Short mmCIF file of N, CA and C in Angstrom, two decimals:
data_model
loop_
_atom_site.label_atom_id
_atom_site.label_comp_id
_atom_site.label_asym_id
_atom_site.label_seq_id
_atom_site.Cartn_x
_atom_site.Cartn_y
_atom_site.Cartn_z
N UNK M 31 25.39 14.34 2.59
CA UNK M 31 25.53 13.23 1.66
C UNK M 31 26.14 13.71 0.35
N UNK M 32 26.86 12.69 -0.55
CA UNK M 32 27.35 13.22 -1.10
C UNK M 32 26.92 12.53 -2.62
N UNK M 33 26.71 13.27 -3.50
CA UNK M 33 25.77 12.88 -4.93
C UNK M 33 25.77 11.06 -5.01
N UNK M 34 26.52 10.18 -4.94
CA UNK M 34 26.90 9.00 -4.75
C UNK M 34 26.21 8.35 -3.51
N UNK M 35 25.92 8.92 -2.71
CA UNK M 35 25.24 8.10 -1.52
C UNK M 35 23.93 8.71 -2.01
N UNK M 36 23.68 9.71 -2.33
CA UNK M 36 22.12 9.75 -2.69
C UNK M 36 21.94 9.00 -3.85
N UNK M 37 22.35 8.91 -4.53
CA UNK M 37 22.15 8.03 -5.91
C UNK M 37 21.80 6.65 -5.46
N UNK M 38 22.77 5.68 -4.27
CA UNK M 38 22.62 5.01 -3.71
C UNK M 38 21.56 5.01 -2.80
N UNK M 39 21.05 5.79 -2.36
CA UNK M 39 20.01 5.75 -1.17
C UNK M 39 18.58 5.68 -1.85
N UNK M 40 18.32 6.34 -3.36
CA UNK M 40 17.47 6.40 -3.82
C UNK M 40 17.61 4.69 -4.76
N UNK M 41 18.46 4.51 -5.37
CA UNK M 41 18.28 2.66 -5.87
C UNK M 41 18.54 1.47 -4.96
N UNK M 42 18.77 1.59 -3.68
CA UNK M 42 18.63 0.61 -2.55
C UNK M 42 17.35 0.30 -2.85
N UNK M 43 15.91 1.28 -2.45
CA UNK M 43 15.18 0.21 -2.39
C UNK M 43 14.67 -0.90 -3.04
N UNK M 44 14.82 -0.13 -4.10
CA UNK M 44 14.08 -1.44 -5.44
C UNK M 44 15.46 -2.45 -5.68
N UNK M 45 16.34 -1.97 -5.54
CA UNK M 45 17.17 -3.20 -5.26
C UNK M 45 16.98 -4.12 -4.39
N UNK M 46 16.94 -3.44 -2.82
CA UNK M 46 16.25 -4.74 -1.78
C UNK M 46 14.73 -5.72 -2.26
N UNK M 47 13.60 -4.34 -2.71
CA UNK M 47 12.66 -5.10 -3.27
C UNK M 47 13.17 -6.75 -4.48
N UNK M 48 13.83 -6.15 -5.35
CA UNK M 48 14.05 -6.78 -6.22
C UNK M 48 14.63 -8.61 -5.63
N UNK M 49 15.64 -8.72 -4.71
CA UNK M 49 16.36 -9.53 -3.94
C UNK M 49 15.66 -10.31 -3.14
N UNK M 50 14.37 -9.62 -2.69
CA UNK M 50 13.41 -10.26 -1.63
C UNK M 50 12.56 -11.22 -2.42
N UNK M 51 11.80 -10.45 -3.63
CA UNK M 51 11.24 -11.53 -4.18
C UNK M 51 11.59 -12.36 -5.38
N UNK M 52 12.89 -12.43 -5.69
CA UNK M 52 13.63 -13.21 -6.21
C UNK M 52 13.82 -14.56 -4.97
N UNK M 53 13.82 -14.12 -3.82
CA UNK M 53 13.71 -15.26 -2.73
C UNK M 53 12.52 -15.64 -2.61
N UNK M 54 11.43 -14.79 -2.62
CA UNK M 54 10.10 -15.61 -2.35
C UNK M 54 9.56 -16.38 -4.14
N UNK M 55 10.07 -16.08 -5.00
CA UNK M 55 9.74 -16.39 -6.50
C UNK M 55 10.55 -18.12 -6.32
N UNK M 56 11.73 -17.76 -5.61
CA UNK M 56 12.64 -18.97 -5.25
C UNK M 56 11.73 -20.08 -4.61
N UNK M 57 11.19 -19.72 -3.22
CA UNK M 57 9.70 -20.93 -2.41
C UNK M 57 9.05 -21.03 -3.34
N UNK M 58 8.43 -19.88 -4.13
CA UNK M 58 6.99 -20.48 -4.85
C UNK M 58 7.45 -21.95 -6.12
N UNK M 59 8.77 -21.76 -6.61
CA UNK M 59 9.16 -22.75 -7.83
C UNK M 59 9.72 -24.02 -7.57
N UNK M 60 10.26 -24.17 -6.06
CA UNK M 60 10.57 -25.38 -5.67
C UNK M 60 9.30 -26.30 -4.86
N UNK M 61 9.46 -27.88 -5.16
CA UNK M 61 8.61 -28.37 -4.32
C UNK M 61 9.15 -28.57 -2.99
N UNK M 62 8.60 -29.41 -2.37
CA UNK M 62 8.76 -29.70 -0.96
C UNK M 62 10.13 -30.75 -0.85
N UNK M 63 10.36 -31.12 -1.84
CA UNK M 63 11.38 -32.51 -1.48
C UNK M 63 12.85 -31.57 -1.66
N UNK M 64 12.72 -30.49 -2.38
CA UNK M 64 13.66 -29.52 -2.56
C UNK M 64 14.14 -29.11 -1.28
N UNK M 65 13.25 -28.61 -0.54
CA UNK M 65 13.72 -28.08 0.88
C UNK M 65 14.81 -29.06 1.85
N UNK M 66 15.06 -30.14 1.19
CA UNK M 66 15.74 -31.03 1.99
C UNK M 66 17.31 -30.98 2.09
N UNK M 67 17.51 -30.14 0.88
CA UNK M 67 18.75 -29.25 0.02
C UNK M 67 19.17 -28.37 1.19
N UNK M 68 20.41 -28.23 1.95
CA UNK M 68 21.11 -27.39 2.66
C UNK M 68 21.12 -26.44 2.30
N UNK M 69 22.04 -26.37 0.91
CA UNK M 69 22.17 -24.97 0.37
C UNK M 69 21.20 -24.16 0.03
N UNK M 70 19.87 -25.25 -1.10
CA UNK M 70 18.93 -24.39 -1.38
C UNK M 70 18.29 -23.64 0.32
N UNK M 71 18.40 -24.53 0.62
CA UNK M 71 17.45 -23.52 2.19
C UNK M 71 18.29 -22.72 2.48
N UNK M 72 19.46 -22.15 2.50
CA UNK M 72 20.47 -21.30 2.69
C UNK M 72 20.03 -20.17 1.83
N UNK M 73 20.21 -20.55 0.70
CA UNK M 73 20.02 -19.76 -0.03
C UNK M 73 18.65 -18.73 -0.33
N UNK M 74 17.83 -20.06 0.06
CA UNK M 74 15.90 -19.14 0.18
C UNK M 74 16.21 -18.00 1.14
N UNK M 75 16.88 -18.19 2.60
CA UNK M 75 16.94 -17.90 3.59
C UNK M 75 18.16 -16.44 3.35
N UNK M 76 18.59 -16.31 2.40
CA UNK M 76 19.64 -15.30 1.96
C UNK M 76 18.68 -14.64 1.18
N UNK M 77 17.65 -14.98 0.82
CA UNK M 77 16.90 -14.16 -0.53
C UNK M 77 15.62 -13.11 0.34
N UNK M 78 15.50 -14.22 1.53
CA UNK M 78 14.31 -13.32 1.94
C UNK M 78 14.85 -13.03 3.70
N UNK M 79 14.84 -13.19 4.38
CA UNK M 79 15.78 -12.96 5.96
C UNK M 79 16.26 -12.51 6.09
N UNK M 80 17.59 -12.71 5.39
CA UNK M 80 18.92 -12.29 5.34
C UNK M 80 19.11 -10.74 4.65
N UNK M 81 18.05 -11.11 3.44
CA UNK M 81 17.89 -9.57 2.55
C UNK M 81 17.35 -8.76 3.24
N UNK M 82 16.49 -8.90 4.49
CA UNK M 82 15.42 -7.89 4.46
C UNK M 82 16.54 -7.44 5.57
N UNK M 83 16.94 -8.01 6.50
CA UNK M 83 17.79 -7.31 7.56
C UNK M 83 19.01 -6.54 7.07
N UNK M 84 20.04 -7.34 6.22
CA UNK M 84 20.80 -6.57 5.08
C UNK M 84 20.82 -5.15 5.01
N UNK M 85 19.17 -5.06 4.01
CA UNK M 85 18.99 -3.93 3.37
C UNK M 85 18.49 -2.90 4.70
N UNK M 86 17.76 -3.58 5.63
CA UNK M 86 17.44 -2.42 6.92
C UNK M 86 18.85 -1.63 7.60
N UNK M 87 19.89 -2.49 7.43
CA UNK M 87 20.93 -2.09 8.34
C UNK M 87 21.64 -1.36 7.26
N UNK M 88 21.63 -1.81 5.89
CA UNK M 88 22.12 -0.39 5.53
C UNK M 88 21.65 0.76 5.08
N UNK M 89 19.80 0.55 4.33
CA UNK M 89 19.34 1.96 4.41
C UNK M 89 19.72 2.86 5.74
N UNK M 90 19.50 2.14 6.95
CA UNK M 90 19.98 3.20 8.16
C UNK M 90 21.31 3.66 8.20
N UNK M 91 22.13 3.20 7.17
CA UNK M 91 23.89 3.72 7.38
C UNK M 91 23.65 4.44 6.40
N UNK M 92 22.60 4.37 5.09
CA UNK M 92 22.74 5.13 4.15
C UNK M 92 22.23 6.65 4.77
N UNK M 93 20.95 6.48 5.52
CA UNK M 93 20.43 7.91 6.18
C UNK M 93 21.27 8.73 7.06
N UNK M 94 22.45 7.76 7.66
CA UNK M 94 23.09 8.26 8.48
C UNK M 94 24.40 9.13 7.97
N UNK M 95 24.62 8.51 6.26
CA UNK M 95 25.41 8.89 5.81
C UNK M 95 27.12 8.56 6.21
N UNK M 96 26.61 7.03 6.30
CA UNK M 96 28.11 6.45 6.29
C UNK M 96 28.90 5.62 4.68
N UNK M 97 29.77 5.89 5.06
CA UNK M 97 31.06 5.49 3.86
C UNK M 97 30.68 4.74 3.46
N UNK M 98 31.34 4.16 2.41
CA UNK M 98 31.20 2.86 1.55
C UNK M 98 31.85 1.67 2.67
N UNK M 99 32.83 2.19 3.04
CA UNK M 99 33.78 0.72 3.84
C UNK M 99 32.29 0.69 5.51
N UNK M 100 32.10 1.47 5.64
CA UNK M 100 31.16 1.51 6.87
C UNK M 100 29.74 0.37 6.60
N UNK M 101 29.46 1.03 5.28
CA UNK M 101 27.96 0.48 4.61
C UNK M 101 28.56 -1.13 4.39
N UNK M 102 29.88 -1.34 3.92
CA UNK M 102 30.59 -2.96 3.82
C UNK M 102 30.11 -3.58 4.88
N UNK M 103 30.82 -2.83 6.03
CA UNK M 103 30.46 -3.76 7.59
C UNK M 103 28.61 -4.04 7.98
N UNK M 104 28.26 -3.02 7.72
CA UNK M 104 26.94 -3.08 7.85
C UNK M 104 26.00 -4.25 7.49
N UNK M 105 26.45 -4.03 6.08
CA UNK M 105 26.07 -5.33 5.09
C UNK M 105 26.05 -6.43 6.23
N UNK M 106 27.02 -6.73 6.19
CA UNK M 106 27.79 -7.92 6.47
C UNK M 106 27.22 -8.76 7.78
N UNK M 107 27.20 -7.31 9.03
CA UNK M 107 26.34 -7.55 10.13
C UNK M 107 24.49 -7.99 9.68
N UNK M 108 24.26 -7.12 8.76
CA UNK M 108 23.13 -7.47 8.25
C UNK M 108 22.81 -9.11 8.07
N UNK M 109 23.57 -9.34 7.33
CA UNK M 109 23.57 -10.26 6.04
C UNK M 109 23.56 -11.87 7.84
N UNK M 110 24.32 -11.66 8.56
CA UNK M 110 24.87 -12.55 9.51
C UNK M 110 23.63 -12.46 10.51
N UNK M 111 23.04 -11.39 10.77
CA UNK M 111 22.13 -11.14 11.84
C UNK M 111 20.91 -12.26 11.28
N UNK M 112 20.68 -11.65 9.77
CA UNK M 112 19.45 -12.24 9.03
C UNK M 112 19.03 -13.78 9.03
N UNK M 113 20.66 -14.32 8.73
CA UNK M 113 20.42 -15.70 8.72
C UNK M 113 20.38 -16.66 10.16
N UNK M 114 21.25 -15.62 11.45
CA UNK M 114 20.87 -16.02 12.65
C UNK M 114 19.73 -16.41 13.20
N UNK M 115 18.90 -14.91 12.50
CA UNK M 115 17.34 -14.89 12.96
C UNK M 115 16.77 -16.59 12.36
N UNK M 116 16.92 -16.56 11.37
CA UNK M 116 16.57 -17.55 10.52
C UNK M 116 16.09 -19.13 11.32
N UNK M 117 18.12 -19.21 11.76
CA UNK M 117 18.39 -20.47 12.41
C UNK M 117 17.42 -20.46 13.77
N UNK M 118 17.40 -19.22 14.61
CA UNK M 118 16.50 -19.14 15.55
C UNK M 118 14.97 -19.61 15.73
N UNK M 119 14.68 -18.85 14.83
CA UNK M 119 13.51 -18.83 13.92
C UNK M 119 13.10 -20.30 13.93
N UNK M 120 14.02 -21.10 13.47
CA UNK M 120 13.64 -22.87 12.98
C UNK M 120 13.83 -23.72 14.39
N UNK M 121 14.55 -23.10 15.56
CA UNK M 121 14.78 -23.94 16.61
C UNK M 121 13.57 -23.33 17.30
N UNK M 122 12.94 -22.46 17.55
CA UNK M 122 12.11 -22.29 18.30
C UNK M 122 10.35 -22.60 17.80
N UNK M 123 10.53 -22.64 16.66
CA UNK M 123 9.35 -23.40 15.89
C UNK M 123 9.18 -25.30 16.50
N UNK M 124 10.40 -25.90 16.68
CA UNK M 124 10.42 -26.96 17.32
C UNK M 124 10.35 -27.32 18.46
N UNK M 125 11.21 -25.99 19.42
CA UNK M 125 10.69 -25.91 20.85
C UNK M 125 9.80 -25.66 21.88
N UNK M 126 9.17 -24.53 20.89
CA UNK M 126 8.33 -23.66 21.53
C UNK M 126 6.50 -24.15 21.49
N UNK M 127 5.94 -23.80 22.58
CA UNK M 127 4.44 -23.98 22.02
C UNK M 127 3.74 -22.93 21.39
N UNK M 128 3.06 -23.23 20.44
CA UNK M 128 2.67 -22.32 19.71
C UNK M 128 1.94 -20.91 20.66
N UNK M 129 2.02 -21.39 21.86
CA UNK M 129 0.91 -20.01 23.07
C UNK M 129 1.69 -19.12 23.15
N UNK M 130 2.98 -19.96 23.29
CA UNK M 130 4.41 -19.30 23.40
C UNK M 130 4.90 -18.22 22.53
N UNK M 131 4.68 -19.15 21.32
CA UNK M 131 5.16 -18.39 19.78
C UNK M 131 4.27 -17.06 19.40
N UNK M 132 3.32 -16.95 19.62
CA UNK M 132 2.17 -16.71 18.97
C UNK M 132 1.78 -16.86 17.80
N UNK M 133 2.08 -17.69 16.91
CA UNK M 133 1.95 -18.54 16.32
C UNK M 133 2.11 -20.22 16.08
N UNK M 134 1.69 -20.94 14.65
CA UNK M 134 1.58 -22.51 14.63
C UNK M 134 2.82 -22.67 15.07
N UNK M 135 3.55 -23.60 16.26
CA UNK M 135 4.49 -23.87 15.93
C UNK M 135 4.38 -25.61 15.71
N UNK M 136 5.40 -26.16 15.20
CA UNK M 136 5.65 -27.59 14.20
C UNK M 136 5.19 -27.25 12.73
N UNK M 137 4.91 -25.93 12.38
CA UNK M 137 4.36 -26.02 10.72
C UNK M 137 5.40 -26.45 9.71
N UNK M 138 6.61 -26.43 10.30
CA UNK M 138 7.42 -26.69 8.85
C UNK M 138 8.00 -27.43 8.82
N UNK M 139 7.71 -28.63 10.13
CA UNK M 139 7.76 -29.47 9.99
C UNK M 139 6.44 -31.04 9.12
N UNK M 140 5.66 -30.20 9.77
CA UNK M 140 4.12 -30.41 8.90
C UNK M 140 5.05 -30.32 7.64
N UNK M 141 4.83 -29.32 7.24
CA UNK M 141 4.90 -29.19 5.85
C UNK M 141 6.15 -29.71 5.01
N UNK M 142 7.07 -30.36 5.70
CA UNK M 142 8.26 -30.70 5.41
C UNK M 142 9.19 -30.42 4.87
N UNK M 143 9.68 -28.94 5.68
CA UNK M 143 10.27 -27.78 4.94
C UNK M 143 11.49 -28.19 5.45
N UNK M 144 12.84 -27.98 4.88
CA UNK M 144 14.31 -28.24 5.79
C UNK M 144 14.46 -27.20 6.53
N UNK M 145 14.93 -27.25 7.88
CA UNK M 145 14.97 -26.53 8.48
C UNK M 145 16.59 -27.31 9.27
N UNK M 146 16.89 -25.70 9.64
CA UNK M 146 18.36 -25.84 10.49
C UNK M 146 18.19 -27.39 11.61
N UNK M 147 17.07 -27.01 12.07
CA UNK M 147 17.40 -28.29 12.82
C UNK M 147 16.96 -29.61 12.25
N UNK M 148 16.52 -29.35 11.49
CA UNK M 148 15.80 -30.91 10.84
C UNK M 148 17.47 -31.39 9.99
N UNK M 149 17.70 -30.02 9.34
CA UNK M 149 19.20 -30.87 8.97
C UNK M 149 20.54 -31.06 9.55
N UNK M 150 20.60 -30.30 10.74
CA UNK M 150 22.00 -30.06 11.31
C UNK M 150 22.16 -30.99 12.72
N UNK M 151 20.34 -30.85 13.07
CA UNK M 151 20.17 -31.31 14.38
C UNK M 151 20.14 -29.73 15.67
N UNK M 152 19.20 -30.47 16.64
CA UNK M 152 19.19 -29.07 17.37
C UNK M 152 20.44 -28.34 17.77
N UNK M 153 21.21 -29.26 18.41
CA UNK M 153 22.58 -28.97 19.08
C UNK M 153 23.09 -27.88 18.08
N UNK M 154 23.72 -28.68 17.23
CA UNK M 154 24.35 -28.08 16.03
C UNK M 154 23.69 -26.78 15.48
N UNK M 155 21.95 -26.47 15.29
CA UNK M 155 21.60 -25.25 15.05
C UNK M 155 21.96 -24.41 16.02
N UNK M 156 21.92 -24.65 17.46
CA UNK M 156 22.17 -23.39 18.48
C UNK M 156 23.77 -23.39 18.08
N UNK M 157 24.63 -24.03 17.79
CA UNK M 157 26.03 -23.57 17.67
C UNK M 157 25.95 -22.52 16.63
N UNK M 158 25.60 -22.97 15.04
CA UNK M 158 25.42 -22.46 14.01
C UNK M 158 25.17 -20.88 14.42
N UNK M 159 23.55 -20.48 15.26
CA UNK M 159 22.99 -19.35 15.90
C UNK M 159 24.22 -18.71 16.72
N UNK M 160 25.13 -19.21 17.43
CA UNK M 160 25.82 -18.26 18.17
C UNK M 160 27.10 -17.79 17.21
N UNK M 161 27.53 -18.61 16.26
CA UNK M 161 28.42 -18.34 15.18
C UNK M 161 28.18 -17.58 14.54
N UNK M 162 27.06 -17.52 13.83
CA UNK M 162 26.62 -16.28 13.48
C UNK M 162 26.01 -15.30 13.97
N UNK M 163 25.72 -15.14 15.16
CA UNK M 163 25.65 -13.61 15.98
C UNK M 163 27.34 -13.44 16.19
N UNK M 164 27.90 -14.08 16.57
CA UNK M 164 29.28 -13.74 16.44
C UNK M 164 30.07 -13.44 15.37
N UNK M 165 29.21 -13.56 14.44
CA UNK M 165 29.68 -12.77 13.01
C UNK M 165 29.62 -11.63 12.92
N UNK M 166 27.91 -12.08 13.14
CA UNK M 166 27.26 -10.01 13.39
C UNK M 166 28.45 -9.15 14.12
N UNK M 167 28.67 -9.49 15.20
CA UNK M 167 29.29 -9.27 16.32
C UNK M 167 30.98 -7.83 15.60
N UNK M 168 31.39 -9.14 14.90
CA UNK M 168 32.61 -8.73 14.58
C UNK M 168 32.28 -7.95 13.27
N UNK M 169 31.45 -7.93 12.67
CA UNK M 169 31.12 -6.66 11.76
C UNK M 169 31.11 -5.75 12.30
N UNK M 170 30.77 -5.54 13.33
CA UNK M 170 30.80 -4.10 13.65
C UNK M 170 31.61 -3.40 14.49
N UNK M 171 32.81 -3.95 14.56
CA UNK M 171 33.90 -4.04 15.38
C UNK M 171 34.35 -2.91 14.73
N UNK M 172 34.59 -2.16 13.47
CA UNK M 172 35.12 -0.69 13.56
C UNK M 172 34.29 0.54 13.53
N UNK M 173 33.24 -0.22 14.21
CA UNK M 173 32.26 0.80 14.88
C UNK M 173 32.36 1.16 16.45
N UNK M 174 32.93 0.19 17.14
CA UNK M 174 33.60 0.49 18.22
C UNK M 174 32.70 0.48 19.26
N UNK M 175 32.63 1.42 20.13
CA UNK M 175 31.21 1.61 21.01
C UNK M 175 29.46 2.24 20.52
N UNK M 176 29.94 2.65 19.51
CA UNK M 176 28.53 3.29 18.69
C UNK M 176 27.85 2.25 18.14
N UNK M 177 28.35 1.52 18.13
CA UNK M 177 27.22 0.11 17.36
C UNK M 177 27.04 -0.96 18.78
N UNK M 178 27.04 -0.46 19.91
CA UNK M 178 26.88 -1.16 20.69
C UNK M 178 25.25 -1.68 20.97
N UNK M 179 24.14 -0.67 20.65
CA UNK M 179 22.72 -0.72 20.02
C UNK M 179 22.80 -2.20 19.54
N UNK M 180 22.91 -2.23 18.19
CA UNK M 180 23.34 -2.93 17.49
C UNK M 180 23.53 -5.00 17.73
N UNK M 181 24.48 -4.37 18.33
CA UNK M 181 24.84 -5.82 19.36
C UNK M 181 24.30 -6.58 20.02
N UNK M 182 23.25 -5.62 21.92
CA UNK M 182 22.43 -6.10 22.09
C UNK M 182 21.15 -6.43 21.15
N UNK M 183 20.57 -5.80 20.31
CA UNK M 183 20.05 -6.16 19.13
C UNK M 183 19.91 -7.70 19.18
N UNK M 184 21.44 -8.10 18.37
CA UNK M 184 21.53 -9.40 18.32
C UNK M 184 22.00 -10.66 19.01
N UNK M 185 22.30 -9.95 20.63
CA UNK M 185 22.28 -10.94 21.34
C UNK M 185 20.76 -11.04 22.06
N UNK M 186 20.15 -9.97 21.78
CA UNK M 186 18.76 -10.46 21.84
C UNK M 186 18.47 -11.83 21.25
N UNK M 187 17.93 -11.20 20.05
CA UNK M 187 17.69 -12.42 18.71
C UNK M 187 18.18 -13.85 19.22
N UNK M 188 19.78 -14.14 19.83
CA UNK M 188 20.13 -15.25 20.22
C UNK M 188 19.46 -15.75 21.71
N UNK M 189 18.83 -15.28 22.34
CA UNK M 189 18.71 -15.58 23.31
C UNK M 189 17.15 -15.56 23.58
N UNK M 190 16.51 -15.32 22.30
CA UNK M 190 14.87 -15.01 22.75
C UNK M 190 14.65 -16.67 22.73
N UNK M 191 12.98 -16.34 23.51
CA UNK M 191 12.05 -17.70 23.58
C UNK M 191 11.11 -17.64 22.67
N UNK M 192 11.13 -17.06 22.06
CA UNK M 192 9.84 -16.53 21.17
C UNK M 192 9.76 -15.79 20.13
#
């Protein structure tokens, strides 16, 4: 590594810290009628999901000691994987039985949180979900066969029941 990636490897975390609960500080200040907001739910969902996968996929490029343009793609796959999970995340809360889930599922709808499918509609969230694993997808395209890990990864994620 080279003085610059350690410098970086050592202020990643409190940077990720910092990003995560700037997203959860984000839920605690809005009410419920807020969630009905596309973007704001985008955006919650970029602060805490999206960040935490983000920052996992590139502390591991940082340990691995990849480039700046490498750690770019990473991001990026990160950043796309996170919010996939997300959309997943909200369709299977509606589909699934909670025995299934292992957890409540309908809570956020209970609680009347916006969710991908409450605003897009189901259809439209599973498109959304494969668009963005196909984001992931192509982030890591100048990784070539070595990020193939990676991939199944997130055609997992698209394809789970649970």
């Amino acid at each position: 590594l080279q003085f610059s990636d350690r410098f970086w490897s050592v202020v990643a975390v409190p940077n990720a810290m910092r990003t995560l609960q700037a997203g959860f500080t984000t839920i605690r200040n809005v009410g419920s009628d807020a969630w009905n907001d596309v973007g704001l739910g985008q955006a919650i969902n970029e602060g805490k999901t999206a960040a935490l996968l983000t920052w996992c996929t590139r502390l591991g490029g940082m340990s691995a000691g990849c480039s700046s343009y490498h750690l770019a793609a990473l991001t990026r796959f990160g950043h796309a994987l996170g919010l996939a999970f997300q959309v997943i995340d909200d369709i299977l809360d509606v589909t699934q039985t909670s025995e299934k889930l292992g957890k409540t599922a309908g809570k956020d709808i209970a609680a009347e949180k916006a969710t991908y499918p409450s605003i897009l509609g189901l259809d439209a969230s599973r498109v959304e979900a494969a668009r963005l694993t196909a984001e992931a997808h192509r982030a890591l395209e100048i990784f070539g066969d070595a990020a193939k890990p990676l991939r199944l990864i997130a055609d997992y994620l698209l394809a789970r029941e649970y």
